[in-house]
Amino acid sequence: MKAEKLLRMDYGDLCGRVVAINGATGGLGKALCRHLSALNAELWLLDRNSERSEALIARLKEENPELRARHIRLDLEDMSRVREVIEELKKAPPDFLILNAGAYHVPIHRSSSGYNNIFQINFLAPYLLARELLPSIRERGGRVVAVGSIAHRYSRTDSTDVDFSGRKRHSLVYGNAKRYLIYSMLSLSEEGGVSVTHPGITLTNITAHYPKAVFAVIKYPMKVIFMSPEKAGLSILAGIYSDCRPYEWIGPRFFDIWGKPKKKPLRSADEKEISEICGIKWHN
């Protein structure tokens, strides 16, 4: 079934509601923005690349001339800018916040927060945005939607190497950061207003990290085997309409890879590890 038909069947109109989203100009982000535009939401694109964001807004307005949209520059690696955006959004909060931005196969270096840039972009900055903006979003009857990944299953967290700076494999560093994001949201979800989602596996900027020759061979099989960003994005979109209780997330129905969105239990961490993740006080 086409994503457009599923969209009409399963998702309510968002006219008059504001959705702020980061990572909007990537493959999954663009699909999400098109879905949200089709549902008549007002879009705030929280991205570092102003040129790409404005170009995306222009394309979306060609498809939907009634679309209301704006760009707010946000670089998740710049914690001072993250705090500035938080203060700006507290004055005029969105109804929904989708934490979709991510970094995978990029050069790893120490950021100003003291952690590596992968950990900061995929966990620390999104968590800070969620924690600080959630009270006002709850007041508006909205929701924070965190985009996780099945890559979080690759390993357990390590209290002696929190951001996995001692690891070389990008998959481990990325998966660890997503593991922190997913389970730290538990500490914010007790009063509702939080959803943890994931797209399964789809062809996006993150999955395009292989050498060009390898990617040229695998990208077409990936398009056939896995869902398109348009269909994969429906699981993220579902998070707008439903809270997740602790130990739940929303993703593709079958093997977390294919099918319509379904809420499922999270069983990848035990109570001890979850307690360690949620017990850390992130002051940055």
Short mmCIF file of C-alpha atoms in Angstrom, two decimals:
data_model
loop_
_atom_site.label_atom_id
_atom_site.label_comp_id
_atom_site.label_asym_id
_atom_site.label_seq_id
_atom_site.Cartn_x
_atom_site.Cartn_y
_atom_site.Cartn_z
CA MET A 1 0.00 0.00 0.00
CA LYS A 2 1.32 3.44 -0.90
CA ALA A 3 2.43 5.82 1.85
CA GLU A 4 -0.07 8.47 0.67
CA LYS A 5 -3.01 6.10 1.19
CA LEU A 6 -1.76 5.05 4.62
CA LEU A 7 -1.37 8.73 5.50
CA ARG A 8 -4.99 9.48 4.66
CA MET A 9 -6.25 6.39 6.49
CA ASP A 10 -4.30 6.55 9.74
CA TYR A 11 -3.39 10.16 10.56
CA GLY A 12 -5.54 13.09 11.57
CA ASP A 13 -5.36 16.64 10.26
CA LEU A 14 -2.77 18.88 11.94
CA CYS A 15 -4.14 22.21 10.78
CA GLY A 16 -3.27 24.92 13.30
CA ARG A 17 -0.57 22.80 14.93
CA VAL A 18 3.15 23.58 14.81
CA VAL A 19 5.69 20.81 14.33
CA ALA A 20 9.36 21.62 14.92
CA ILE A 21 11.71 19.06 13.37
CA ASN A 22 15.47 18.75 13.14
CA GLY A 23 17.24 16.66 10.54
CA ALA A 24 14.60 17.90 8.11
CA THR A 25 16.79 18.02 4.99
CA GLY A 26 17.94 14.38 5.10
CA GLY A 27 16.15 11.56 3.29
CA LEU A 28 13.89 10.61 6.18
CA GLY A 29 13.43 14.24 7.21
CA LYS A 30 12.24 15.29 3.77
CA ALA A 31 9.71 12.46 3.72
CA LEU A 32 8.45 13.48 7.16
CA CYS A 33 8.12 17.11 6.08
CA ARG A 34 6.08 16.10 3.04
CA HIS A 35 3.79 13.98 5.23
CA LEU A 36 3.38 16.82 7.73
CA SER A 37 2.70 19.32 4.97
CA ALA A 38 0.05 17.01 3.54
CA LEU A 39 -1.55 16.93 7.00
CA ASN A 40 -1.59 20.77 7.04
CA ALA A 41 0.88 21.24 9.90
CA GLU A 42 2.96 24.40 10.21
CA LEU A 43 6.63 23.42 9.96
CA TRP A 44 9.66 24.80 11.79
CA LEU A 45 12.86 23.36 10.36
CA LEU A 46 15.59 23.27 13.00
CA ASP A 47 18.67 22.66 10.87
CA ARG A 48 22.20 24.03 10.60
CA ASN A 49 22.20 24.42 6.80
CA SER A 50 20.03 27.44 6.05
CA GLU A 51 20.38 27.17 2.28
CA ARG A 52 19.17 23.55 2.16
CA SER A 53 16.37 24.29 4.62
CA GLU A 54 15.06 27.25 2.63
CA ALA A 55 15.29 25.21 -0.59
CA LEU A 56 13.24 22.43 1.01
CA ILE A 57 10.63 24.92 2.19
CA ALA A 58 10.39 26.30 -1.34
CA ARG A 59 9.86 22.81 -2.79
CA LEU A 60 7.24 21.99 -0.18
CA LYS A 61 5.37 25.20 -0.96
CA GLU A 62 5.31 24.24 -4.63
CA GLU A 63 3.45 21.08 -3.58
CA ASN A 64 1.30 22.86 -0.98
CA PRO A 65 1.00 26.64 -1.55
CA GLU A 66 -0.89 26.99 1.74
CA LEU A 67 2.01 25.62 3.77
CA ARG A 68 3.30 27.78 6.61
CA ALA A 69 6.97 27.10 7.33
CA ARG A 70 10.11 28.74 8.69
CA HIS A 71 13.74 27.88 9.30
CA ILE A 72 15.56 28.22 12.62
CA ARG A 73 19.29 27.63 12.44
CA LEU A 74 20.35 24.89 14.85
CA ASP A 75 23.72 23.13 14.96
CA LEU A 76 23.53 20.27 17.46
CA GLU A 77 27.29 20.28 17.82
CA ASP A 78 27.19 23.87 19.08
CA MET A 79 25.75 23.65 22.60
CA SER A 80 25.61 27.43 22.99
CA ARG A 81 23.39 27.60 19.90
CA VAL A 82 21.29 24.70 21.22
CA ARG A 83 20.63 26.70 24.39
CA GLU A 84 19.77 29.82 22.37
CA VAL A 85 17.20 27.88 20.33
CA ILE A 86 15.75 26.38 23.51
CA GLU A 87 15.20 29.85 24.95
CA GLU A 88 13.68 31.03 21.67
CA LEU A 89 11.27 28.11 21.56
CA LYS A 90 10.29 28.50 25.20
CA LYS A 91 8.92 31.95 24.33
CA ALA A 92 6.80 30.54 21.50
CA PRO A 93 6.73 26.75 21.87
CA PRO A 94 5.75 24.35 19.09
CA ASP A 95 3.03 21.76 19.62
CA PHE A 96 5.31 18.91 18.63
CA LEU A 97 9.07 18.43 18.51
CA ILE A 98 10.55 15.67 16.33
CA LEU A 99 14.16 14.81 17.19
CA ASN A 100 15.22 13.31 13.87
CA ALA A 101 18.75 14.64 13.28
CA GLY A 102 21.63 12.18 13.47
CA ALA A 103 25.28 11.71 12.58
CA TYR A 104 26.89 8.37 11.78
CA HIS A 105 29.95 8.06 9.56
CA VAL A 106 31.62 11.41 10.19
CA PRO A 107 35.08 12.17 11.60
CA ILE A 108 34.92 11.74 15.37
CA HIS A 109 36.33 14.48 17.57
CA ARG A 110 35.90 15.89 21.06
CA SER A 111 33.15 18.50 21.28
CA SER A 112 32.84 21.47 23.62
CA SER A 113 30.65 19.43 25.97
CA GLY A 114 33.55 17.09 26.67
CA TYR A 115 31.96 14.18 24.82
CA ASN A 116 32.57 13.16 21.22
CA ASN A 117 30.52 14.79 18.49
CA ILE A 118 28.54 11.63 17.64
CA PHE A 119 27.35 11.33 21.24
CA GLN A 120 26.50 15.02 21.41
CA ILE A 121 24.58 15.15 18.10
CA ASN A 122 22.65 11.89 18.56
CA PHE A 123 22.00 12.06 22.28
CA LEU A 124 23.15 14.97 24.40
CA ALA A 125 21.75 17.91 22.40
CA PRO A 126 18.43 16.17 21.51
CA TYR A 127 17.97 15.11 25.14
CA LEU A 128 18.56 18.68 26.32
CA LEU A 129 16.00 19.98 23.81
CA ALA A 130 13.46 17.40 24.96
CA ARG A 131 14.03 17.96 28.67
CA GLU A 132 13.80 21.73 28.49
CA LEU A 133 10.90 22.05 26.04
CA LEU A 134 8.72 19.16 27.20
CA PRO A 135 6.86 21.08 29.98
CA SER A 136 5.59 23.75 27.58
CA ILE A 137 4.84 21.16 24.89
CA ARG A 138 2.80 19.13 27.40
CA GLU A 139 0.82 22.27 28.27
CA ARG A 140 -0.13 22.55 24.60
CA GLY A 141 -1.28 18.93 24.49
CA GLY A 142 1.63 18.06 22.23
CA ARG A 143 4.44 15.55 22.26
CA VAL A 144 8.19 15.13 21.90
CA VAL A 145 9.01 12.42 19.36
CA ALA A 146 12.50 10.93 19.66
CA VAL A 147 13.79 9.00 16.65
CA GLY A 148 15.77 5.97 17.77
CA SER A 149 17.44 3.23 15.78
CA ILE A 150 17.69 -0.55 15.82
CA ALA A 151 21.45 0.12 15.89
CA HIS A 152 21.06 0.73 19.63
CA ARG A 153 21.09 -3.06 20.04
CA TYR A 154 24.69 -3.37 18.88
CA SER A 155 26.16 -3.17 22.37
CA ARG A 156 25.58 -2.36 26.02
CA THR A 157 26.53 0.97 27.52
CA ASP A 158 29.84 1.25 29.35
CA SER A 159 30.03 3.52 32.41
CA THR A 160 33.83 3.66 32.05
CA ASP A 161 33.54 4.94 28.45
CA VAL A 162 30.19 6.69 28.32
CA ASP A 163 30.43 8.10 24.78
CA PHE A 164 32.42 5.14 23.37
CA SER A 165 35.42 7.31 22.59
CA GLY A 166 37.56 4.21 23.02
CA ARG A 167 35.74 2.39 20.22
CA LYS A 168 36.74 2.60 16.57
CA ARG A 169 33.63 1.27 14.82
CA HIS A 170 31.17 4.00 13.90
CA SER A 171 28.28 1.56 14.23
CA LEU A 172 29.11 1.06 17.92
CA VAL A 173 29.60 4.77 18.65
CA TYR A 174 26.35 5.66 16.87
CA GLY A 175 24.40 2.76 18.39
CA ASN A 176 25.57 3.66 21.89
CA ALA A 177 24.42 7.27 21.48
CA LYS A 178 21.01 6.11 20.26
CA ARG A 179 20.80 3.71 23.20
CA TYR A 180 21.28 6.64 25.57
CA LEU A 181 18.68 8.69 23.72
CA ILE A 182 16.07 5.93 23.72
CA TYR A 183 16.37 4.97 27.35
CA SER A 184 16.98 8.46 28.73
CA MET A 185 13.57 9.40 27.35
CA LEU A 186 12.14 7.03 29.96
CA SER A 187 13.08 9.52 32.64
CA LEU A 188 10.93 12.12 30.83
CA SER A 189 7.94 9.95 29.94
CA GLU A 190 6.24 9.38 33.29
CA GLU A 191 3.84 12.27 32.83
CA GLY A 192 3.22 11.54 29.14
CA GLY A 193 3.98 13.66 26.12
CA VAL A 194 6.88 11.48 24.92
CA SER A 195 7.15 8.95 22.09
CA VAL A 196 10.16 6.87 21.11
CA THR A 197 10.07 5.77 17.47
CA HIS A 198 12.32 4.26 14.81
CA PRO A 199 12.15 3.83 11.02
CA GLY A 200 13.66 0.34 10.77
CA ILE A 201 16.10 0.28 7.84
CA THR A 202 15.68 2.66 4.94
CA LEU A 203 17.84 4.39 2.36
CA THR A 204 18.88 7.72 3.92
CA ASN A 205 22.00 9.85 4.27
CA ILE A 206 23.06 7.71 7.23
CA THR A 207 22.80 4.43 5.32
CA ALA A 208 24.74 6.01 2.42
CA HIS A 209 28.03 5.98 4.33
CA TYR A 210 29.65 3.13 2.40
CA PRO A 211 32.45 3.74 -0.15
CA LYS A 212 31.00 4.97 -3.44
CA ALA A 213 31.74 1.76 -5.34
CA VAL A 214 30.10 -0.38 -2.64
CA PHE A 215 27.12 1.94 -2.27
CA ALA A 216 26.54 1.96 -6.03
CA VAL A 217 26.10 -1.84 -5.85
CA ILE A 218 23.94 -2.06 -2.72
CA LYS A 219 21.65 0.96 -3.01
CA TYR A 220 19.28 -0.60 -5.53
CA PRO A 221 18.85 -3.86 -3.57
CA MET A 222 18.26 -1.72 -0.48
CA LYS A 223 15.47 0.11 -2.28
CA VAL A 224 13.85 -3.23 -3.15
CA ILE A 225 14.41 -5.03 0.17
CA PHE A 226 13.68 -2.23 2.65
CA MET A 227 10.92 0.34 2.91
CA SER A 228 11.21 3.73 1.26
CA PRO A 229 11.80 6.78 3.47
CA GLU A 230 8.17 7.74 2.78
CA LYS A 231 6.87 4.50 4.32
CA ALA A 232 9.54 4.30 7.02
CA GLY A 233 8.66 7.86 8.06
CA LEU A 234 5.13 6.79 8.97
CA SER A 235 6.47 5.16 12.15
CA ILE A 236 7.96 8.50 13.20
CA LEU A 237 4.76 10.28 12.29
CA ALA A 238 2.78 7.81 14.43
CA GLY A 239 4.66 9.13 17.46
CA ILE A 240 2.83 12.45 17.12
CA TYR A 241 -0.48 10.73 17.76
CA SER A 242 0.42 8.40 20.63
CA ASP A 243 2.47 8.46 23.81
CA CYS A 244 4.87 5.64 24.58
CA ARG A 245 4.96 4.23 28.07
CA PRO A 246 8.32 3.26 29.56
CA TYR A 247 9.75 0.22 27.78
CA GLU A 248 7.80 0.89 24.56
CA TRP A 249 8.63 2.24 21.12
CA ILE A 250 6.94 2.55 17.73
CA GLY A 251 8.39 1.08 14.54
CA PRO A 252 7.68 -1.16 11.55
CA ARG A 253 5.46 -4.11 12.45
CA PHE A 254 7.46 -7.06 11.09
CA PHE A 255 10.93 -7.70 12.55
CA ASP A 256 11.24 -3.91 13.12
CA ILE A 257 11.98 -3.57 9.37
CA TRP A 258 8.76 -3.83 7.32
CA GLY A 259 5.10 -2.94 7.62
CA LYS A 260 2.80 -0.40 9.17
CA PRO A 261 3.79 1.22 12.49
CA LYS A 262 3.21 -0.78 15.64
CA LYS A 263 3.90 -0.06 19.30
CA LYS A 264 6.14 -2.76 20.77
CA PRO A 265 7.96 -3.50 24.02
CA LEU A 266 11.58 -2.39 24.38
CA ARG A 267 13.56 -5.35 25.68
CA SER A 268 17.14 -4.51 24.71
CA ALA A 269 18.32 -3.34 28.14
CA ASP A 270 17.84 -4.72 31.64
CA GLU A 271 16.70 -2.78 34.70
CA LYS A 272 20.26 -2.21 35.92
CA GLU A 273 21.47 -0.65 32.67
CA ILE A 274 18.34 1.47 32.29
CA SER A 275 18.77 2.72 35.84
CA GLU A 276 22.38 3.68 35.09
CA ILE A 277 21.40 5.56 31.92
CA CYS A 278 18.49 7.41 33.48
CA GLY A 279 20.38 8.08 36.69
CA ILE A 280 23.11 10.15 35.06
CA LYS A 281 22.58 13.86 35.58
CA TRP A 282 23.26 15.61 32.29
CA HIS A 283 24.11 19.19 33.21
CA ASN A 284 25.37 20.32 29.79
#
